[in-house]
Every structure is written in C-alpha cells, then in structure tokens.
C-alpha cells in the first residue's frame, strides 16, 4: 500500500500520523501587529475524509471555541482516519473585541466567497474558503445566538439535501431545522464548491452553556464515527431522534416595556399559549405574548428591556408537539449522564 502523502495548509506540511497548529497570515493591524487565522490539523496515518470544524466566524460566539477546545483534547482523535481541520476562532478581530463583527462593521458570514483584493471581511472569507473549505469534504460550522438572545442546540440544514439530513440526525442535537441558504454565507459558498456544511446553533453570545457544549462535542464525534474516522467506542447514539422542523417563525413584541418570560428554549407550545407578558414601567399597560403556531421554542430574547417589534421567541414548527416534548427530555438526560465527558476521556 502506498504511503499517505502529507497534508499541506498554507506553506506548511503535516506528515501522516501527526498534528500541528498552523498560523495563516490574514493582515496587519494599524500598530503593525500581525493577525493570523490559526488552524489545528490532525492528519491521520490512514486515508479517510477531510472534515473541517470552525467556530468564531462571529467573534462574540464563544461556545463554539470551547467545543473545539474540548474536541481537540479527546483521546479518540489519536487514531484518526483521514484529516481533521479545526479553526476555533475564524474572526480573530471580533473575538479580541468581543464583537460579532470585524473592525469595518461587516458580518463575515455575509462576506463569502470573498476576494483577495476586497475589504478586510472579504479577504478573510477568501482565505478561509481557499485554505480550509476547498480542501475539505464536509464542514461543521459552530454558532450561537446573537447578543441578548439564546438558542436551543440545533442543526440547520439546506432543504432537499438527503446527505446533510442524514448527518444532522446522526449529530443528535434536539432539533433539526431546514433553513434556506443565504447569500454571502459560508454554507452557500461552500455548496458552490461541492462541500456540505452542517450549521450548529446553541447558547448565547459571550456566555458558556454546558449542555450546549456537550451537545456540540458529542454531535461532532458522532459525525466522525459515521464517516469511519474514529472508532465507535464511547461514542453513543442518540436515544431519541431529533425533532425535524421544516419552518420557523419569530414572535415579536406588540409593545415596548419590560419583558417577563414564562417559557424557555426547548419548551413545546401550542398555538394560543401565553409565552410572556410585556408591561410598561408603571404597570398600567400590559400585553401577553402569544404563540402563533405549534412547535418548539428554539431561540428567545434574554434582555428584559424591549421595544415594540423586537423578536422575542423563535418557534420552529413541529408536527407532534407531545412527542417532541418527550424527545427533548430524553436527549437532555442522555447529555447530562454521558460518560464521554468524564476526565479520563481527555488527553
């Protein structure tokens, strides 16, 4: 059998059976400080797919950074088949400034495919697409909600794609939500290159959430196992199939004021259920926030001070709401008790 060749990222070679962190030059700050995008490559001794896992496309979404950190510490990656590329912080600028955006206020996830001669966001998108996505067979993109919002762990996939739907079910997040590709997004540009991307959403910007981290780590390991990149030992299947949702809707505030919520992420609701109440500061005017469809709350606002028209609850439409409620409980209990997260699983 011919020896496996080295994996090349930038100008650096990673030999089979080794791992290495590689700094890809991006730009230079105004004070002459160089900025890089750092990728950790694990290049297995034996052949297999190349998968990238990235986080921090939005700089304030730190849950994905923790997921990548824990993933890279797992002992089971020592015998990896194929190649795993992990980029814990794509948007270094936003991460250092605790901001969703780049210094020019552009959203990196609306700047793909980018250009080597464009704006800072465009150049970063171009580097990521050329050096990471184009060299991969599959990607997993880790996100959390925008500031002052929180998301239930969920996988978002493109409609009419059997492969990503299969992998989303393997991942085992509580909810799988179909979402159209958006112009300028990583998912859309990767698709143009023939690379499918699973988009994982969980938790809140600038906050850690243990269950969201565990669901992310376990989901990635399940996908690697499904692709025969790691052994099945210690990687449990989900005890309940995720709830599949074909559409979702934001329920918005009918008036401004102080928000008191009665429901949270993961709660199932029926049309007409009262989700929250909004009152003026004097308590003289109050309005209920009511569910306009049956389903699961997959995201909600966490800021109690709101304005009229603010998005408050993101409800994904689910067919059998009672069945969805049981699945949510089963998946949460499994994540709490899974031995994968014992200390002896870490390098």
Short mmCIF file of C-alpha atoms in Angstrom, two decimals:
data_model
loop_
_atom_site.label_atom_id
_atom_site.label_comp_id
_atom_site.label_asym_id
_atom_site.label_seq_id
_atom_site.Cartn_x
_atom_site.Cartn_y
_atom_site.Cartn_z
CA UNK A 1 0.00 0.00 0.00
CA UNK A 2 1.48 3.42 -0.97
CA UNK A 3 2.37 5.72 1.89
CA UNK A 4 -0.09 8.51 2.56
CA UNK A 5 1.14 11.93 1.47
CA UNK A 6 1.49 14.95 3.75
CA UNK A 7 -1.36 17.43 4.11
CA UNK A 8 -0.47 20.96 3.02
CA UNK A 9 -2.06 24.03 4.60
CA UNK A 10 -0.65 27.38 3.57
CA UNK A 11 3.06 26.74 3.20
CA UNK A 12 3.21 24.09 5.94
CA UNK A 13 3.22 20.30 5.54
CA UNK A 14 1.67 17.99 8.12
CA UNK A 15 3.01 14.44 7.90
CA UNK A 16 0.72 11.39 8.27
CA UNK A 17 0.17 10.44 11.90
CA UNK A 18 1.00 13.91 13.23
CA UNK A 19 -0.85 17.05 14.28
CA UNK A 20 0.14 20.67 14.10
CA UNK A 21 -1.18 24.20 14.66
CA UNK A 22 -0.63 26.42 11.62
CA UNK A 23 -0.91 30.21 11.53
CA UNK A 24 -2.29 31.54 8.25
CA UNK A 25 -1.44 35.24 7.73
CA UNK A 26 -4.50 37.46 7.35
CA UNK A 27 -3.48 41.08 7.81
CA UNK A 28 -1.51 43.57 9.89
CA UNK A 29 -3.14 45.90 12.42
CA UNK A 30 -2.61 49.65 12.33
CA UNK A 31 0.07 49.33 15.05
CA UNK A 32 1.97 46.79 12.90
CA UNK A 33 0.73 43.77 14.90
CA UNK A 34 0.30 40.79 12.56
CA UNK A 35 -3.05 38.96 12.63
CA UNK A 36 -3.37 35.29 11.71
CA UNK A 37 -6.08 32.66 11.45
CA UNK A 38 -4.87 29.60 13.34
CA UNK A 39 -5.86 26.09 12.27
CA UNK A 40 -5.05 22.83 14.03
CA UNK A 41 -4.59 19.91 11.61
CA UNK A 42 -4.74 16.26 12.65
CA UNK A 43 -3.53 14.20 9.67
CA UNK A 44 -4.17 10.51 10.27
CA UNK A 45 -1.85 7.72 9.19
CA UNK A 46 -4.63 6.10 7.17
CA UNK A 47 -6.82 7.53 4.44
CA UNK A 48 -10.27 8.95 5.03
CA UNK A 49 -12.34 12.08 4.52
CA UNK A 50 -11.16 15.60 5.29
CA UNK A 51 -13.57 17.45 7.60
CA UNK A 52 -13.26 20.98 8.92
CA UNK A 53 -14.78 22.24 12.17
CA UNK A 54 -14.86 26.00 12.64
CA UNK A 55 -16.08 28.47 15.25
CA UNK A 56 -15.88 32.18 15.89
CA UNK A 57 -16.99 33.37 12.46
CA UNK A 58 -18.89 35.80 14.66
CA UNK A 59 -16.32 36.93 17.21
CA UNK A 60 -18.66 37.02 20.22
CA UNK A 61 -19.89 33.44 19.77
CA UNK A 62 -17.56 31.74 22.24
CA UNK A 63 -19.41 28.45 22.81
CA UNK A 64 -18.02 27.08 19.55
CA UNK A 65 -14.48 27.94 20.67
CA UNK A 66 -14.96 25.81 23.79
CA UNK A 67 -16.44 22.97 21.74
CA UNK A 68 -13.36 22.90 19.50
CA UNK A 69 -11.04 23.05 22.54
CA UNK A 70 -12.71 20.01 24.12
CA UNK A 71 -12.85 18.15 20.82
CA UNK A 72 -9.10 18.53 20.27
CA UNK A 73 -8.43 17.13 23.75
CA UNK A 74 -10.26 13.86 23.08
CA UNK A 75 -8.05 10.76 23.18
CA UNK A 76 -10.04 9.06 20.41
CA UNK A 77 -8.61 11.50 17.84
CA UNK A 78 -5.16 9.90 18.29
CA UNK A 79 -6.12 7.10 15.88
CA UNK A 80 -7.91 9.32 13.36
CA UNK A 81 -8.55 8.07 9.83
CA UNK A 82 -8.46 10.90 7.33
CA UNK A 83 -7.84 14.54 8.21
CA UNK A 84 -9.50 16.91 10.67
CA UNK A 85 -9.00 20.68 10.38
CA UNK A 86 -10.12 22.71 13.38
CA UNK A 87 -10.31 26.51 13.34
CA UNK A 88 -11.56 27.61 16.78
CA UNK A 89 -11.50 31.35 16.01
CA UNK A 90 -12.05 32.43 12.40
CA UNK A 91 -12.76 36.09 13.18
CA UNK A 92 -9.84 36.99 15.44
CA UNK A 93 -10.69 40.70 15.27
CA UNK A 94 -14.20 40.18 16.61
CA UNK A 95 -13.04 37.69 19.24
CA UNK A 96 -10.48 40.12 20.70
CA UNK A 97 -13.04 42.93 20.71
CA UNK A 98 -15.90 40.70 21.94
CA UNK A 99 -17.84 41.74 18.89
CA UNK A 100 -19.87 39.87 16.29
CA UNK A 101 -18.33 41.93 13.51
CA UNK A 102 -14.99 42.86 12.00
CA UNK A 103 -13.48 46.34 12.60
CA UNK A 104 -15.23 47.67 9.47
CA UNK A 105 -18.59 46.50 10.94
CA UNK A 106 -19.01 43.86 8.26
CA UNK A 107 -20.54 40.47 9.05
CA UNK A 108 -18.07 37.79 7.95
CA UNK A 109 -20.93 35.34 7.36
CA UNK A 110 -22.36 37.66 4.71
CA UNK A 111 -18.98 38.24 3.02
CA UNK A 112 -18.32 34.88 1.32
CA UNK A 113 -16.86 33.90 -1.12
CA UNK A 114 -14.74 36.99 -0.65
CA UNK A 115 -11.85 38.38 -2.64
CA UNK A 116 -8.14 38.78 -2.13
CA UNK A 117 -8.47 42.41 -3.23
CA UNK A 118 -11.64 43.30 -1.32
CA UNK A 119 -12.47 44.58 2.16
CA UNK A 120 -10.96 43.06 5.30
CA UNK A 121 -14.01 40.79 5.69
CA UNK A 122 -13.81 39.82 2.02
CA UNK A 123 -10.13 38.93 2.29
CA UNK A 124 -10.65 36.82 5.41
CA UNK A 125 -13.56 35.00 3.74
CA UNK A 126 -11.39 34.35 0.69
CA UNK A 127 -8.56 32.88 2.80
CA UNK A 128 -10.93 30.62 4.72
CA UNK A 129 -12.65 29.38 1.59
CA UNK A 130 -9.40 28.66 -0.30
CA UNK A 131 -7.31 27.21 2.52
CA UNK A 132 -9.93 25.36 4.59
CA UNK A 133 -13.19 24.72 2.73
CA UNK A 134 -11.75 23.88 -0.68
CA UNK A 135 -9.52 21.22 0.89
CA UNK A 136 -12.39 19.53 2.75
CA UNK A 137 -15.16 17.05 2.00
CA UNK A 138 -17.51 18.26 4.75
CA UNK A 139 -17.71 21.10 7.25
CA UNK A 140 -19.30 21.73 10.66
CA UNK A 141 -19.79 25.42 11.44
CA UNK A 142 -20.41 26.29 15.11
CA UNK A 143 -22.52 29.31 16.11
CA UNK A 144 -24.57 30.72 18.96
CA UNK A 145 -27.35 33.29 19.10
CA UNK A 146 -26.71 36.99 18.65
CA UNK A 147 -26.12 39.14 21.73
CA UNK A 148 -29.07 39.28 24.16
CA UNK A 149 -30.56 36.09 22.67
CA UNK A 150 -30.15 32.39 23.40
CA UNK A 151 -30.59 29.34 21.15
CA UNK A 152 -31.56 25.75 21.85
CA UNK A 153 -28.93 23.34 20.45
CA UNK A 154 -29.99 22.72 16.86
CA UNK A 155 -28.63 21.78 13.45
CA UNK A 156 -29.64 23.85 10.44
CA UNK A 157 -29.53 22.24 7.02
CA UNK A 158 -30.48 23.11 3.46
CA UNK A 159 -33.80 21.81 2.11
CA UNK A 160 -33.77 18.82 -0.24
CA UNK A 161 -30.34 17.52 0.77
CA UNK A 162 -30.59 13.88 1.93
CA UNK A 163 -26.92 13.69 2.96
CA UNK A 164 -27.00 16.66 5.36
CA UNK A 165 -30.34 15.50 6.72
CA UNK A 166 -28.81 12.09 7.46
CA UNK A 167 -25.78 13.66 9.15
CA UNK A 168 -27.99 16.05 11.13
CA UNK A 169 -29.86 13.07 12.59
CA UNK A 170 -26.54 11.36 13.35
CA UNK A 171 -25.34 14.55 15.11
CA UNK A 172 -28.25 14.16 17.54
CA UNK A 173 -28.96 17.78 18.51
CA UNK A 174 -32.51 18.16 19.87
CA UNK A 175 -33.80 19.95 16.75
CA UNK A 176 -33.04 19.79 13.03
CA UNK A 177 -34.31 22.89 11.23
CA UNK A 178 -34.45 23.38 7.49
CA UNK A 179 -33.12 26.83 6.57
CA UNK A 180 -32.58 28.32 3.13
CA UNK A 181 -29.04 29.23 2.07
CA UNK A 182 -28.30 32.94 2.45
CA UNK A 183 -26.28 34.98 0.01
CA UNK A 184 -22.79 35.64 1.33
CA UNK A 185 -22.90 32.86 3.92
CA UNK A 186 -20.27 30.18 4.42
CA UNK A 187 -22.85 27.46 3.76
CA UNK A 188 -23.84 28.96 0.41
CA UNK A 189 -20.27 29.46 -0.82
CA UNK A 190 -19.18 26.02 0.38
CA UNK A 191 -22.09 24.50 -1.52
CA UNK A 192 -20.82 26.17 -4.69
CA UNK A 193 -17.58 24.24 -4.14
CA UNK A 194 -19.47 21.00 -3.61
CA UNK A 195 -18.86 20.93 0.16
CA UNK A 196 -21.82 20.41 2.51
CA UNK A 197 -21.81 22.24 5.84
CA UNK A 198 -23.78 21.43 8.99
CA UNK A 199 -24.55 24.61 10.92
CA UNK A 200 -24.77 24.10 14.70
CA UNK A 201 -26.54 26.80 16.72
CA UNK A 202 -26.55 26.78 20.52
CA UNK A 203 -26.45 29.07 23.53
CA UNK A 204 -25.82 32.78 23.87
CA UNK A 205 -23.11 35.16 22.70
CA UNK A 206 -20.28 35.80 25.21
CA UNK A 207 -21.57 33.02 27.51
CA UNK A 208 -20.77 29.34 28.11
CA UNK A 209 -23.55 26.78 28.46
CA UNK A 210 -22.53 23.26 29.48
CA UNK A 211 -25.33 21.37 27.75
CA UNK A 212 -24.76 23.30 24.51
CA UNK A 213 -21.05 22.46 24.64
CA UNK A 214 -21.70 18.79 25.35
CA UNK A 215 -24.26 18.51 22.55
CA UNK A 216 -21.74 20.06 20.14
CA UNK A 217 -18.82 17.83 21.11
CA UNK A 218 -20.90 14.66 21.07
CA UNK A 219 -22.51 15.58 17.76
CA UNK A 220 -19.16 16.13 16.03
CA UNK A 221 -17.84 12.81 17.33
CA UNK A 222 -20.94 11.04 16.04
CA UNK A 223 -20.38 12.52 12.58
CA UNK A 224 -16.69 11.48 12.63
CA UNK A 225 -17.78 7.98 13.65
CA UNK A 226 -20.37 7.85 10.86
CA UNK A 227 -17.59 8.76 8.40
CA UNK A 228 -15.39 5.95 9.84
CA UNK A 229 -12.79 8.47 11.01
CA UNK A 230 -12.82 7.33 14.66
CA UNK A 231 -13.77 4.15 16.50
CA UNK A 232 -17.28 3.73 17.86
CA UNK A 233 -16.05 3.00 21.39
CA UNK A 234 -17.50 5.54 23.81
CA UNK A 235 -19.50 7.41 21.17
CA UNK A 236 -23.12 6.70 21.99
CA UNK A 237 -26.01 7.03 19.58
CA UNK A 238 -28.73 9.48 20.47
CA UNK A 239 -31.52 7.74 22.39
CA UNK A 240 -34.12 9.85 20.59
CA UNK A 241 -34.27 11.06 17.02
CA UNK A 242 -34.10 14.84 16.73
CA UNK A 243 -37.28 16.76 16.11
CA UNK A 244 -37.37 17.71 12.43
CA UNK A 245 -38.83 21.14 11.64
CA UNK A 246 -39.39 22.46 8.12
CA UNK A 247 -40.09 26.08 9.08
CA UNK A 248 -39.91 28.56 11.93
CA UNK A 249 -41.19 31.99 12.87
CA UNK A 250 -40.15 34.80 15.20
CA UNK A 251 -42.88 36.10 17.51
CA UNK A 252 -42.42 39.82 18.08
CA UNK A 253 -43.35 42.33 20.77
CA UNK A 254 -46.63 44.17 20.24
CA UNK A 255 -45.45 46.96 22.55
CA UNK A 256 -42.30 48.11 24.30
CA UNK A 257 -41.64 47.76 28.02
CA UNK A 258 -40.37 45.17 30.50
CA UNK A 259 -40.48 41.53 29.44
CA UNK A 260 -41.44 38.71 31.81
CA UNK A 261 -40.98 35.30 30.13
CA UNK A 262 -42.92 32.17 31.08
CA UNK A 263 -41.35 29.81 28.53
CA UNK A 264 -37.76 28.95 27.66
CA UNK A 265 -35.68 27.23 24.96
CA UNK A 266 -36.76 23.65 24.45
CA UNK A 267 -40.30 24.16 25.70
CA UNK A 268 -43.03 22.91 23.40
CA UNK A 269 -46.01 25.19 22.82
CA UNK A 270 -49.42 25.10 21.23
CA UNK A 271 -50.97 27.91 19.21
CA UNK A 272 -52.51 30.37 21.68
CA UNK A 273 -50.21 29.56 24.61
CA UNK A 274 -49.06 32.61 26.59
CA UNK A 275 -45.27 32.83 26.32
CA UNK A 276 -44.57 36.08 28.15
CA UNK A 277 -46.00 39.43 29.24
CA UNK A 278 -44.82 42.95 28.47
CA UNK A 279 -45.61 45.81 30.86
CA UNK A 280 -44.83 49.49 30.90
CA UNK A 281 -42.66 50.67 33.85
CA UNK A 282 -45.75 51.88 35.76
CA UNK A 283 -47.65 48.62 35.40
CA UNK A 284 -50.57 50.41 33.80
CA UNK A 285 -50.39 48.81 30.33
CA UNK A 286 -49.73 45.09 29.88
CA UNK A 287 -49.88 42.76 26.89
CA UNK A 288 -49.47 39.00 26.61
CA UNK A 289 -47.12 37.46 24.04
CA UNK A 290 -48.98 34.52 22.49
CA UNK A 291 -47.73 31.61 20.37
CA UNK A 292 -48.99 31.85 16.80
CA UNK A 293 -48.04 28.29 15.82
CA UNK A 294 -47.46 24.92 17.50
CA UNK A 295 -43.86 23.86 17.92
CA UNK A 296 -40.66 24.13 19.91
CA UNK A 297 -39.00 27.29 21.17
CA UNK A 298 -35.56 27.16 19.54
CA UNK A 299 -34.48 30.70 20.48
CA UNK A 300 -35.54 33.58 22.67
CA UNK A 301 -34.60 37.06 23.81
CA UNK A 302 -32.89 37.29 27.20
CA UNK A 303 -32.89 41.09 27.52
CA UNK A 304 -35.89 42.17 29.67
CA UNK A 305 -35.98 45.72 28.27
CA UNK A 306 -37.62 45.57 24.82
CA UNK A 307 -39.06 47.78 22.11
CA UNK A 308 -42.14 47.28 20.00
CA UNK A 309 -41.33 44.92 17.14
CA UNK A 310 -38.40 43.20 18.87
CA UNK A 311 -38.02 39.46 18.13
CA UNK A 312 -38.82 37.62 21.36
CA UNK A 313 -39.40 33.90 20.68
CA UNK A 314 -38.19 31.80 17.75
CA UNK A 315 -40.64 28.92 17.35
CA UNK A 316 -39.91 26.01 14.99
CA UNK A 317 -43.00 24.29 13.68
CA UNK A 318 -43.28 20.68 14.89
CA UNK A 319 -45.98 18.23 13.91
CA UNK A 320 -46.49 16.08 17.02
CA UNK A 321 -45.75 18.51 19.85
CA UNK A 322 -46.33 15.97 22.63
CA UNK A 323 -43.87 13.54 21.01
CA UNK A 324 -41.34 16.37 20.63
CA UNK A 325 -41.56 17.11 24.35
CA UNK A 326 -40.61 13.50 25.22
CA UNK A 327 -37.67 13.56 22.79
CA UNK A 328 -36.35 16.77 24.30
CA UNK A 329 -36.35 15.24 27.78
CA UNK A 330 -34.60 12.05 26.57
CA UNK A 331 -31.82 13.91 24.76
CA UNK A 332 -31.16 16.29 27.68
CA UNK A 333 -30.94 13.41 30.17
CA UNK A 334 -28.50 11.50 27.96
CA UNK A 335 -26.17 14.50 27.68
CA UNK A 336 -26.17 15.01 31.46
CA UNK A 337 -25.21 11.39 32.16
CA UNK A 338 -22.89 10.57 29.23
CA UNK A 339 -19.54 9.12 30.47
CA UNK A 340 -17.79 10.65 27.45
CA UNK A 341 -17.31 13.80 29.48
CA UNK A 342 -15.50 12.07 32.35
CA UNK A 343 -11.94 13.26 32.97
CA UNK A 344 -10.36 10.05 31.64
CA UNK A 345 -11.61 10.87 28.14
CA UNK A 346 -9.36 13.92 28.00
CA UNK A 347 -5.71 13.82 26.94
#
